Coordinates of C-alpha atoms in Angstrom, one line a residue:
X1 CA 0.0 0.0 0.0
X2 CA 2.7 2.4 1.0
X3 CA 4.7 1.2 -1.9
X4 CA 1.9 1.9 -4.4
X5 CA 1.4 5.4 -2.8
X6 CA 5.0 6.3 -3.3
X7 CA 4.8 5.3 -6.9
X8 CA 1.7 7.5 -7.5
X9 CA 3.3 10.5 -5.8
X10 CA 6.5 10.1 -7.7
X11 CA 4.5 10.1 -10.9
X12 CA 2.7 13.3 -9.9
X13 CA 5.9 15.0 -8.9
X14 CA 7.5 14.1 -12.3
X15 CA 4.5 15.7 -14.1
X16 CA 4.8 18.9 -12.0
X17 CA 8.5 19.1 -12.6
X18 CA 7.9 18.8 -16.4
X19 CA 5.2 21.5 -16.5
X20 CA 6.9 24.0 -14.1
X21 CA 9.3 25.6 -16.7
X22 CA 6.4 26.0 -19.2
X23 CA 4.2 27.7 -16.6
X24 CA 7.1 30.0 -15.6
X25 CA 7.7 31.0 -19.3
X26 CA 4.0 31.7 -19.8
X27 CA 3.8 33.8 -16.7
X28 CA 6.9 35.7 -17.8
X29 CA 5.5 36.4 -21.3
X30 CA 2.2 37.6 -19.9
X31 CA 3.8 40.0 -17.5
X32 CA 6.6 41.6 -19.6
X33 CA 5.8 41.8 -23.3
X34 CA 3.8 44.9 -24.5
X35 CA 0.4 44.2 -26.2
X36 CA 0.3 44.1 -30.0
X37 CA 0.0 47.6 -31.7
X38 CA 2.2 49.5 -29.3
X39 CA 3.5 53.1 -29.5
X40 CA 4.2 54.3 -33.1
X41 CA 7.8 55.0 -34.1
X42 CA 7.9 58.8 -34.7
X43 CA 11.6 59.2 -34.6
X44 CA 13.6 59.7 -37.8
X45 CA 16.6 57.6 -38.6
X46 CA 20.0 58.7 -37.2
X47 CA 23.2 59.1 -39.2
X48 CA 25.8 57.1 -37.2
X49 CA 28.7 56.9 -39.6
X50 CA 30.0 58.3 -42.9
X51 CA 33.0 57.4 -45.0
X52 CA 34.8 59.7 -45.3
X53 CA 34.1 61.6 -42.1
X54 CA 32.4 65.0 -42.3
X55 CA 35.1 67.6 -42.8
X56 CA 37.8 65.2 -44.0
X57 CA 40.7 66.4 -46.1
X58 CA 42.7 64.7 -48.9
X59 CA 40.1 62.1 -49.6
X60 CA 40.6 60.4 -53.0
X61 CA 38.3 57.4 -52.8
X62 CA 35.6 56.6 -55.3
X63 CA 33.2 55.3 -52.7
X64 CA 31.0 57.3 -50.2
X65 CA 29.1 55.6 -47.4
X66 CA 26.3 56.8 -45.2
X67 CA 25.3 54.4 -42.3
X68 CA 22.1 54.9 -40.3
X69 CA 20.7 53.3 -37.1
X70 CA 17.8 51.7 -38.9
X71 CA 16.6 50.6 -42.4
X72 CA 16.1 53.4 -44.9
X73 CA 13.9 53.9 -47.9
X74 CA 16.0 53.8 -51.1
X75 CA 13.2 54.5 -53.6
X76 CA 14.2 57.1 -56.2
X77 CA 17.2 58.0 -54.0
X78 CA 19.4 59.0 -57.0
X79 CA 16.9 61.6 -58.1
X80 CA 17.1 63.1 -54.6
X81 CA 20.9 63.1 -54.3
X82 CA 22.7 66.5 -54.8
X83 CA 26.4 66.4 -55.4
X84 CA 28.4 69.6 -55.9
X85 CA 30.6 70.4 -57.7
X86 CA 28.7 68.8 -60.6
X87 CA 30.2 65.3 -61.2
X88 CA 31.1 64.9 -64.9
X89 CA 30.7 61.2 -64.9
X90 CA 28.5 58.3 -63.8
X91 CA 27.8 57.1 -60.3
X92 CA 25.7 54.4 -58.8
X93 CA 23.7 54.5 -55.5
X94 CA 23.0 51.3 -53.6
X95 CA 20.8 51.0 -50.4
X96 CA 21.2 47.8 -48.4
X97 CA 19.2 47.8 -45.1
X98 CA 20.6 50.8 -43.2
X99 CA 23.5 51.6 -45.5
X100 CA 23.7 53.9 -48.5
X101 CA 26.7 53.7 -50.8
X102 CA 27.7 56.0 -53.7
X103 CA 30.2 54.6 -56.1
X104 CA 31.8 56.9 -58.7
X105 CA 33.2 55.6 -62.0
X106 CA 36.2 57.9 -62.0
X107 CA 38.2 60.0 -59.5
X108 CA 36.9 63.2 -58.1
X109 CA 38.4 66.6 -59.0
X110 CA 41.6 67.2 -57.0
X111 CA 41.8 70.1 -54.5
X112 CA 38.0 70.7 -54.5
X113 CA 35.4 70.7 -51.7
X114 CA 32.6 68.3 -52.3
X115 CA 29.1 68.5 -50.7
X116 CA 26.6 65.6 -50.8
X117 CA 23.0 66.1 -49.6
X118 CA 19.6 64.7 -50.2
X119 CA 16.6 66.7 -51.3
X120 CA 13.7 66.1 -49.0
X121 CA 15.9 64.2 -46.5
X122 CA 16.3 60.5 -45.7
X123 CA 13.2 58.4 -44.7
X124 CA 13.1 55.3 -42.6
X125 CA 11.7 52.2 -44.3
X126 CA 8.8 51.4 -42.0
X127 CA 7.1 54.6 -40.9
X128 CA 8.5 57.1 -43.4
X129 CA 10.0 59.4 -40.7
X130 CA 12.3 61.9 -42.4
X131 CA 15.8 62.9 -41.3
X132 CA 16.3 66.4 -42.7
X133 CA 19.6 68.2 -43.5
X134 CA 21.7 65.1 -44.2
X135 CA 24.9 66.6 -45.6
X136 CA 28.4 65.4 -46.0
X137 CA 31.3 67.8 -46.7
X138 CA 34.9 66.7 -47.5
X139 CA 37.8 67.9 -49.6
X140 CA 40.1 66.2 -52.1
X141 CA 42.7 68.8 -51.1
X142 CA 44.1 70.2 -47.9
X143 CA 41.3 72.7 -47.1
X144 CA 37.5 73.0 -47.0
X145 CA 36.2 75.8 -49.2
X146 CA 33.8 78.1 -47.3
X147 CA 32.5 80.7 -49.7
X148 CA 28.7 80.9 -50.0
X149 CA 25.8 82.7 -51.6
X150 CA 22.1 82.7 -50.7
X151 CA 18.9 84.4 -51.8
X152 CA 15.5 84.0 -53.3
X153 CA 14.0 83.2 -56.7
X154 CA 10.6 84.5 -57.7
X155 CA 8.5 84.9 -60.8
X156 CA 9.1 88.3 -62.5
X157 CA 5.4 88.9 -63.4
X158 CA 3.6 88.2 -60.1
X159 CA 6.5 88.0 -57.6
X160 CA 5.4 84.6 -56.3
X161 CA 8.3 82.4 -55.0
X162 CA 9.6 79.6 -57.3
X163 CA 10.0 76.2 -55.6
X164 CA 12.3 73.5 -56.9
X165 CA 14.2 75.8 -59.3
X166 CA 17.8 75.1 -59.9
X167 CA 20.3 77.8 -59.1
X168 CA 23.7 77.3 -60.7
X169 CA 27.1 78.9 -60.7
X170 CA 29.0 78.7 -63.9
X171 CA 32.7 79.3 -64.4
X172 CA 33.2 82.4 -66.6
X173 CA 34.1 81.4 -70.1
X174 CA 33.7 82.9 -73.6
X175 CA 32.1 79.5 -74.7
X176 CA 29.6 79.2 -71.9
X177 CA 26.3 77.8 -73.1
X178 CA 23.9 76.9 -70.4
X179 CA 21.7 75.2 -72.9
X180 CA 24.4 72.5 -73.2
X181 CA 26.5 72.8 -70.1
X182 CA 25.8 71.9 -66.4
X183 CA 26.7 74.4 -63.7
X184 CA 29.9 73.9 -61.6
X185 CA 27.9 74.4 -58.4
X186 CA 24.1 74.1 -58.0
X187 CA 21.3 73.7 -55.6
X188 CA 17.5 73.8 -55.6
X189 CA 15.1 76.3 -54.0
X190 CA 12.7 75.3 -51.2
X191 CA 9.0 76.0 -51.1
X192 CA 9.6 79.6 -50.3
X193 CA 12.0 80.1 -53.2
X194 CA 15.0 80.3 -50.9
X195 CA 18.4 78.9 -52.0
X196 CA 21.7 78.5 -50.2
X197 CA 24.9 77.4 -51.9
X198 CA 27.7 76.6 -49.5
X199 CA 31.3 75.4 -49.6
X200 CA 32.1 77.1 -52.9
X201 CA 35.7 77.6 -54.1
X202 CA 36.7 81.3 -54.2
X203 CA 36.4 82.8 -57.6
X204 CA 34.2 84.7 -60.1
X205 CA 31.1 83.0 -61.6
X206 CA 28.0 83.6 -63.7
X207 CA 24.7 82.8 -61.9
X208 CA 21.5 81.5 -63.6
X209 CA 18.3 80.3 -62.1
X210 CA 16.2 77.8 -64.2
X211 CA 12.9 76.1 -63.6
X212 CA 14.5 72.8 -64.6
X213 CA 11.4 70.9 -65.7
X214 CA 13.2 67.9 -67.2
X215 CA 15.8 67.7 -64.4
X216 CA 18.8 67.6 -66.8
X217 CA 20.6 70.6 -65.2
X218 CA 20.5 72.5 -68.5
X219 CA 18.3 75.3 -69.9
X220 CA 15.5 74.3 -72.2
X221 CA 14.5 77.5 -73.9
X222 CA 11.1 76.2 -75.1
X223 CA 9.7 75.0 -71.8
X224 CA 11.6 76.6 -68.9
X225 CA 11.9 80.0 -67.2
X226 CA 15.2 81.6 -66.6
X227 CA 16.7 84.4 -64.5
X228 CA 20.2 85.6 -64.0
X229 CA 22.5 88.1 -62.2
X230 CA 23.6 90.9 -64.5
X231 CA 26.7 91.3 -62.4
X232 CA 29.5 88.8 -62.1
X233 CA 29.3 86.8 -58.9
X234 CA 32.5 87.7 -57.0
X235 CA 33.2 85.2 -54.2
X236 CA 36.8 86.3 -53.6
X237 CA 37.3 87.3 -50.0
X238 CA 33.6 87.8 -49.4
X239 CA 30.2 86.1 -49.5
X240 CA 26.8 87.2 -50.9
X241 CA 23.6 87.3 -48.8
X242 CA 20.0 87.8 -49.9
X243 CA 20.4 87.9 -53.7
X244 CA 17.1 88.3 -55.5
X245 CA 16.6 86.8 -58.9
X246 CA 13.4 86.9 -61.0
X247 CA 12.7 84.3 -63.7
X248 CA 10.6 84.5 -66.9
X249 CA 10.2 82.6 -70.1
X250 CA 12.5 84.1 -72.8
X251 CA 11.5 84.2 -76.5
X252 CA 14.7 84.0 -78.5
X253 CA 13.5 82.9 -81.8
X254 CA 14.6 85.2 -84.6
X255 CA 12.1 87.4 -86.4
X256 CA 11.5 86.5 -90.0
X257 CA 9.1 87.6 -92.7
X258 CA 6.3 85.1 -93.2
X259 CA 4.1 86.9 -95.8
X260 CA 3.8 89.8 -98.2
X261 CA 0.6 91.6 -99.2
X262 CA 0.1 94.1 -102.1
X263 CA -3.2 95.9 -101.5
X264 CA -3.7 99.6 -101.1
X265 CA -0.4 99.4 -99.3
X266 CA 2.4 96.9 -99.3
X267 CA 2.9 94.9 -96.1
X268 CA 5.7 92.7 -94.8
X269 CA 4.2 90.4 -92.2
X270 CA 6.6 89.1 -89.5
X271 CA 6.3 86.2 -87.1
X272 CA 7.2 88.2 -84.0
X273 CA 6.2 91.6 -82.5
X274 CA 8.6 94.4 -83.4
X275 CA 10.3 96.6 -80.9
X276 CA 11.9 98.9 -83.6
X277 CA 13.0 98.7 -87.2
X278 CA 15.1 100.6 -89.8
X279 CA 14.6 100.9 -93.6
X280 CA 17.4 101.5 -96.1
X281 CA 16.3 102.4 -99.6
X282 CA 17.4 104.7 -102.5
X283 CA 13.8 105.8 -102.9
X284 CA 11.7 107.9 -100.6
X285 CA 9.2 105.6 -98.9
X286 CA 6.4 106.2 -96.4
X287 CA 6.3 103.3 -93.9
X288 CA 4.9 102.6 -90.5
X289 CA 4.5 99.8 -88.0
X290 CA 1.0 98.3 -87.7
X291 CA -1.0 98.5 -84.5
X292 CA -0.3 94.8 -83.7
X293 CA 3.4 95.6 -84.3
X294 CA 3.8 92.6 -86.6
X295 CA 3.5 94.3 -90.0
X296 CA 5.7 96.9 -91.7
X297 CA 3.4 98.9 -94.0
X298 CA 4.7 100.7 -97.1
X299 CA 2.3 103.2 -98.6
X300 CA 1.9 104.1 -102.3
X301 CA 2.8 107.7 -102.7
X302 CA 3.8 107.5 -106.3
X303 CA 2.9 104.4 -108.4
X304 CA 5.7 102.7 -110.2
X305 CA 5.8 99.4 -112.0
X306 CA 9.2 98.3 -110.8
X307 CA 10.0 96.5 -107.6
X308 CA 12.2 98.4 -105.1
X309 CA 14.8 96.5 -103.1
X310 CA 14.7 97.5 -99.4
X311 CA 17.1 96.5 -96.6
X312 CA 15.1 95.9 -93.4
X313 CA 16.6 95.7 -90.0
X314 CA 14.3 94.5 -87.2
X315 CA 14.7 94.2 -83.5
X316 CA 11.8 92.2 -82.0
X317 CA 10.3 92.6 -78.5
X318 CA 12.8 90.1 -77.1
X319 CA 15.7 92.1 -78.6
X320 CA 16.5 89.5 -81.3
X321 CA 18.2 91.4 -84.2
X322 CA 17.4 90.3 -87.8
X323 CA 18.3 91.9 -91.2
X324 CA 16.8 90.9 -94.5
X325 CA 16.2 92.2 -98.0
X326 CA 12.6 92.7 -99.2
X327 CA 11.4 93.7 -102.7
X328 CA 8.7 96.2 -102.3
X329 CA 6.0 96.3 -105.0
X330 CA 4.3 99.7 -105.4
X331 CA 2.6 99.0 -108.7
X332 CA -1.2 99.1 -108.9
X333 CA -2.6 95.7 -107.9
X334 CA -5.5 94.2 -110.0
X335 CA -8.0 94.8 -107.2
X336 CA -6.8 98.3 -106.4
X337 CA -8.8 99.9 -103.6
X338 CA -9.5 103.6 -103.7
X339 CA -11.1 105.6 -100.9
X340 CA -14.0 107.9 -101.3
X341 CA -12.8 109.3 -98.0
X342 CA -9.1 109.2 -97.1
X343 CA -9.8 109.9 -93.4
X344 CA -9.9 106.7 -91.5
X345 CA -10.8 107.9 -87.9
X346 CA -11.1 111.0 -85.8
X347 CA -10.8 110.9 -82.0
X348 CA -12.3 111.8 -79.8
X349 CA -15.7 111.1 -81.5
X350 CA -18.3 113.8 -81.9
X351 CA -20.4 114.5 -78.8
X352 CA -17.8 113.4 -76.2
X353 CA -17.7 115.8 -73.3
X354 CA -14.3 117.6 -72.7
X355 CA -13.0 118.9 -69.4
X356 CA -9.4 120.2 -69.2
X357 CA -8.3 120.2 -72.8
X358 CA -8.8 118.2 -76.0
X359 CA -6.3 116.3 -78.1
X360 CA -7.5 115.8 -81.6
X361 CA -6.1 112.8 -83.6
X362 CA -6.8 112.3 -87.3
X363 CA -5.9 108.9 -88.8
X364 CA -5.8 108.5 -92.6
X365 CA -5.7 105.4 -94.9
X366 CA -2.8 106.8 -96.9
X367 CA 0.0 109.3 -96.3
X368 CA -1.1 112.9 -96.8
X369 CA 1.2 114.8 -99.0
X370 CA -0.9 117.8 -100.0
X371 CA -3.5 120.1 -98.4
X372 CA -5.4 123.3 -99.3
X373 CA -4.9 126.4 -97.3
X374 CA -8.4 126.3 -95.7
X375 CA -8.4 122.7 -94.7
X376 CA -9.2 122.7 -90.9
X377 CA -11.1 125.2 -88.8
X378 CA -11.7 125.2 -85.0
X379 CA -14.9 127.0 -83.9
X380 CA -14.9 128.2 -80.2
X381 CA -18.5 129.0 -79.1
X382 CA -19.2 130.6 -82.5
X383 CA -17.2 133.6 -81.2
X384 CA -13.7 132.9 -82.4
X385 CA -12.3 130.8 -85.2
X386 CA -8.8 129.3 -85.7
X387 CA -7.5 128.0 -89.0
X388 CA -4.9 125.3 -88.7
X389 CA -3.1 123.1 -91.2
X390 CA -2.6 119.3 -90.9
X391 CA 0.9 119.2 -92.3
X392 CA 2.1 122.2 -90.4
X393 CA 0.3 122.5 -87.0
X394 CA -0.2 118.8 -86.2
X395 CA 2.4 116.3 -85.0
X396 CA 2.7 113.6 -87.7
X397 CA 4.0 110.0 -87.5
X398 CA 6.7 108.7 -89.9
X399 CA 4.2 107.7 -92.5
X400 CA 2.1 110.8 -92.5
X401 CA -1.0 108.7 -91.6
X402 CA -1.6 109.9 -88.0
X403 CA -1.8 113.6 -87.0
X404 CA -2.2 114.9 -83.4
X405 CA -3.1 118.4 -82.2
X406 CA -3.7 119.7 -78.7
X407 CA -6.0 122.7 -78.3
X408 CA -4.5 125.7 -76.6
X409 CA -7.6 127.0 -75.0
X410 CA -11.1 125.8 -74.0
X411 CA -14.4 127.3 -75.0
X412 CA -17.2 128.1 -72.6
X413 CA -19.9 125.9 -74.1
X414 CA -18.7 124.0 -77.2
X415 CA -15.9 123.4 -79.7
X416 CA -16.4 122.5 -83.3
X417 CA -13.9 120.8 -85.6
X418 CA -14.5 121.5 -89.3
X419 CA -12.6 119.8 -92.1
X420 CA -13.4 121.1 -95.5
X421 CA -14.1 118.6 -98.3
X422 CA -11.4 117.6 -100.7
X423 CA -8.8 119.7 -98.8
X424 CA -6.5 116.7 -98.0
X425 CA -4.8 114.5 -100.7
X426 CA -2.7 111.4 -100.8
X427 CA 0.1 110.7 -103.3
X428 CA -2.3 108.7 -105.5
X429 CA -4.9 111.5 -105.5
X430 CA -7.4 110.1 -102.9
X431 CA -9.0 112.9 -100.9
X432 CA -11.5 113.5 -98.0
X433 CA -15.1 114.3 -97.4
X434 CA -16.4 117.2 -95.3
X435 CA -16.5 116.8 -91.5
X436 CA -18.2 118.7 -88.7
X437 CA -17.6 117.4 -85.1
X438 CA -19.0 119.1 -82.1
X439 CA -17.7 118.7 -78.5
X440 CA -19.7 120.0 -75.5
X441 CA -18.4 121.4 -72.2
X442 CA -20.4 119.6 -69.5
X443 CA -22.2 121.6 -66.9
X444 CA -21.0 121.2 -63.3
X445 CA -23.6 119.4 -61.2
X446 CA -23.9 118.8 -57.5
X447 CA -22.9 115.3 -56.4
X448 CA -25.9 113.1 -55.9
X449 CA -26.1 110.3 -53.3
X450 CA -25.5 106.9 -54.9
X451 CA -25.5 103.2 -53.9
X452 CA -22.6 102.5 -56.1
X453 CA -19.0 102.1 -55.0
X454 CA -16.4 104.0 -57.0
X455 CA -12.6 103.8 -56.9
X456 CA -10.2 106.5 -58.0
X457 CA -6.4 105.9 -58.0
X458 CA -3.9 108.7 -58.7
X459 CA -0.6 107.7 -60.3
X460 CA 2.5 109.8 -59.5
X461 CA 5.5 108.8 -61.6
X462 CA 8.4 110.2 -63.6
X463 CA 8.3 107.1 -65.9
X464 CA 7.2 108.0 -69.5
X465 CA 5.9 104.7 -70.7
X466 CA 4.1 102.1 -68.5
X467 CA 1.2 99.7 -68.5
X468 CA -1.0 99.8 -65.5
X469 CA -3.5 97.1 -64.3
X470 CA -6.1 97.0 -61.6
X471 CA -6.3 93.5 -60.2
X472 CA -9.0 91.8 -58.2
X473 CA -8.5 89.4 -55.3
X474 CA -7.7 86.5 -57.8
X475 CA -5.0 88.8 -59.3
X476 CA -6.9 89.0 -62.6
X477 CA -6.8 92.3 -64.4
X478 CA -10.2 94.2 -64.5
X479 CA -8.7 97.4 -65.8
X480 CA -5.9 97.9 -68.3
X481 CA -4.4 101.3 -69.1
X482 CA -1.3 102.8 -70.8
X483 CA 0.4 105.9 -69.3
X484 CA -2.7 106.7 -67.3
X485 CA -2.3 109.2 -64.6
X486 CA -5.7 108.4 -63.1
X487 CA -7.8 105.2 -62.7
X488 CA -11.5 105.8 -62.2
X489 CA -13.5 102.5 -61.9
X490 CA -17.2 103.0 -61.4
X491 CA -19.6 100.6 -59.8
X492 CA -16.8 98.4 -58.5
X493 CA -17.5 95.3 -56.5
X494 CA -16.5 95.2 -52.8
X495 CA -13.2 93.5 -52.1
X496 CA -9.5 93.9 -52.0
X497 CA -7.7 95.3 -55.0
X498 CA -4.1 95.5 -56.2
X499 CA -2.2 97.4 -58.9
X500 CA 0.4 96.1 -61.2
X501 CA 2.7 98.4 -63.1
X502 CA 4.9 97.3 -66.0
X503 CA 7.6 99.7 -67.1
X504 CA 7.3 99.5 -70.9
X505 CA 11.0 100.1 -71.8
X506 CA 10.6 99.3 -75.5
X507 CA 7.2 101.0 -75.8
X508 CA 5.4 98.0 -77.4
X509 CA 2.5 98.1 -74.9
X510 CA 3.1 94.6 -73.6
X511 CA 5.4 92.9 -71.0
X512 CA 8.6 91.7 -72.5
X513 CA 10.5 88.9 -70.9
X514 CA 14.1 89.8 -71.7
X515 CA 17.0 88.1 -73.3
X516 CA 19.4 86.0 -71.2
X517 CA 22.0 85.9 -74.0
X518 CA 22.2 89.7 -74.1
X519 CA 21.8 90.0 -70.3
X520 CA 18.6 92.0 -70.8
X521 CA 16.3 91.4 -67.9
X522 CA 12.4 91.3 -68.1
X523 CA 10.7 94.7 -68.1
X524 CA 10.3 95.8 -64.5
X525 CA 7.1 94.8 -62.8
X526 CA 6.0 96.7 -59.7
X527 CA 3.2 95.1 -57.6
X528 CA 1.2 97.2 -55.1
X529 CA -0.6 94.3 -53.4
X530 CA -3.9 94.8 -51.6
X531 CA -3.5 98.6 -51.5
X532 CA -7.2 99.3 -51.1
X533 CA -10.3 97.6 -49.7
X534 CA -13.6 98.6 -51.4
X535 CA -16.7 98.6 -49.2
X536 CA -20.3 98.7 -50.5
X537 CA -21.8 102.1 -51.1
X538 CA -18.5 103.9 -50.5
X539 CA -16.5 106.0 -52.8
X540 CA -12.7 105.8 -52.4
X541 CA -10.7 108.7 -53.8
X542 CA -7.5 109.2 -51.7
X543 CA -5.5 106.3 -53.2
X544 CA -2.1 107.4 -54.5
X545 CA 0.6 105.1 -55.9
X546 CA 4.1 106.3 -56.7
X547 CA 6.9 104.7 -58.7

């Protein structure tokens, strides 16, 4: 009995001894391990080692190593790698777990300072946490270059910052071609258009900023915007802070004739807008630039059956210079158009009220070469009369087709412009009909209450030629003027308004984007942003802008 009892107890003890380690392990697991789905890893990876070390001198190796404390994301890492000076060769980038290795196919430039960084930083593989400002600097010589330049890139037209633009320094050379060459040093702008180029070798450089759409580090004239420093970048014994560069799309295609017309006048049609032109001919020719600035118009003053060779020099609105020979045909075309009235237009039109003075403009279809003595009369209130002559008292354009006259005094009630019939004549005997235009002097009335909002802006400037735009909150133009000294916008909607001014250097009444090859910058744009807030049923008159 006792013997059997001992056997049973020994069996139970053996079972307990067998199960005890398993029970201890289960208890240990239950009390120590955190539950599944624990705290999220919010820490970016850490850079724990590089080869060479940051700040190393005399490094001649073809391999660069970055080692982190955890696995990193190597997706598209080569597109994000920034190596300066620009490496004129090939290199491979390999990411294995927590190590990034760059291998060059040829030696680095001797006695130069290299900088390697990563646009957008380095991400860990699991959570995508980003380590910013990863940068390695080392030298293949016995010193670290320390010159730097920083600044901001913005759009010339609206002043908005340009993100992801490439800013490059180029070594000065007579053969420099940024459409085919990469910069010596370069970096990219951040979201605010800010750039910072560091560790540059002392020297003198050319600086260009490009919206590098195709990421080839070269300027694509058809698709990319460009800006530049007109001055040489001098980084000898000093650095440059807060440089401002504005970019625009250049139009550098040469102007060329694309068509010829022989109607009442002879036209040379060009593919680009013209800034200015010159004509060389042995014959006296009347010519003028068309309103759209794309046609050179030659007028028939005397008919001849021969063609006249003419040398034409054209500079377009982007300052491209072109010279070509044209053969002008001034013979009578088969469908020759004659005018029963040679006068094309008179401004201002009859009935328009006048306040301070009146500027009369007479436009004709053909050059005026002859007029009678009693051609034009000004009638002041039927009290005084002034006889004036088109070819003597008016200011004429180069083709004798536009004549301008400013009255020297104002009447009390009205002014009449009288042009006698058949008093003006072109070279091919066309003449004019009779005109009588009357202009009233408006009566001064007391201001009446209104529910409309009106905005008046006064422009104070010494500039002679400029385009002025009134912009709504979306920065869309709602008013466009040229050389206006006053903007009066009636019944304007409530909101915030801005004014954009373009200094029209070449007087072509449009914004010109410059020419990087000639170091001509875009025409200056001045933006007065949110200068006035319009409230319903209020007139705003005390707004002045000065430039």
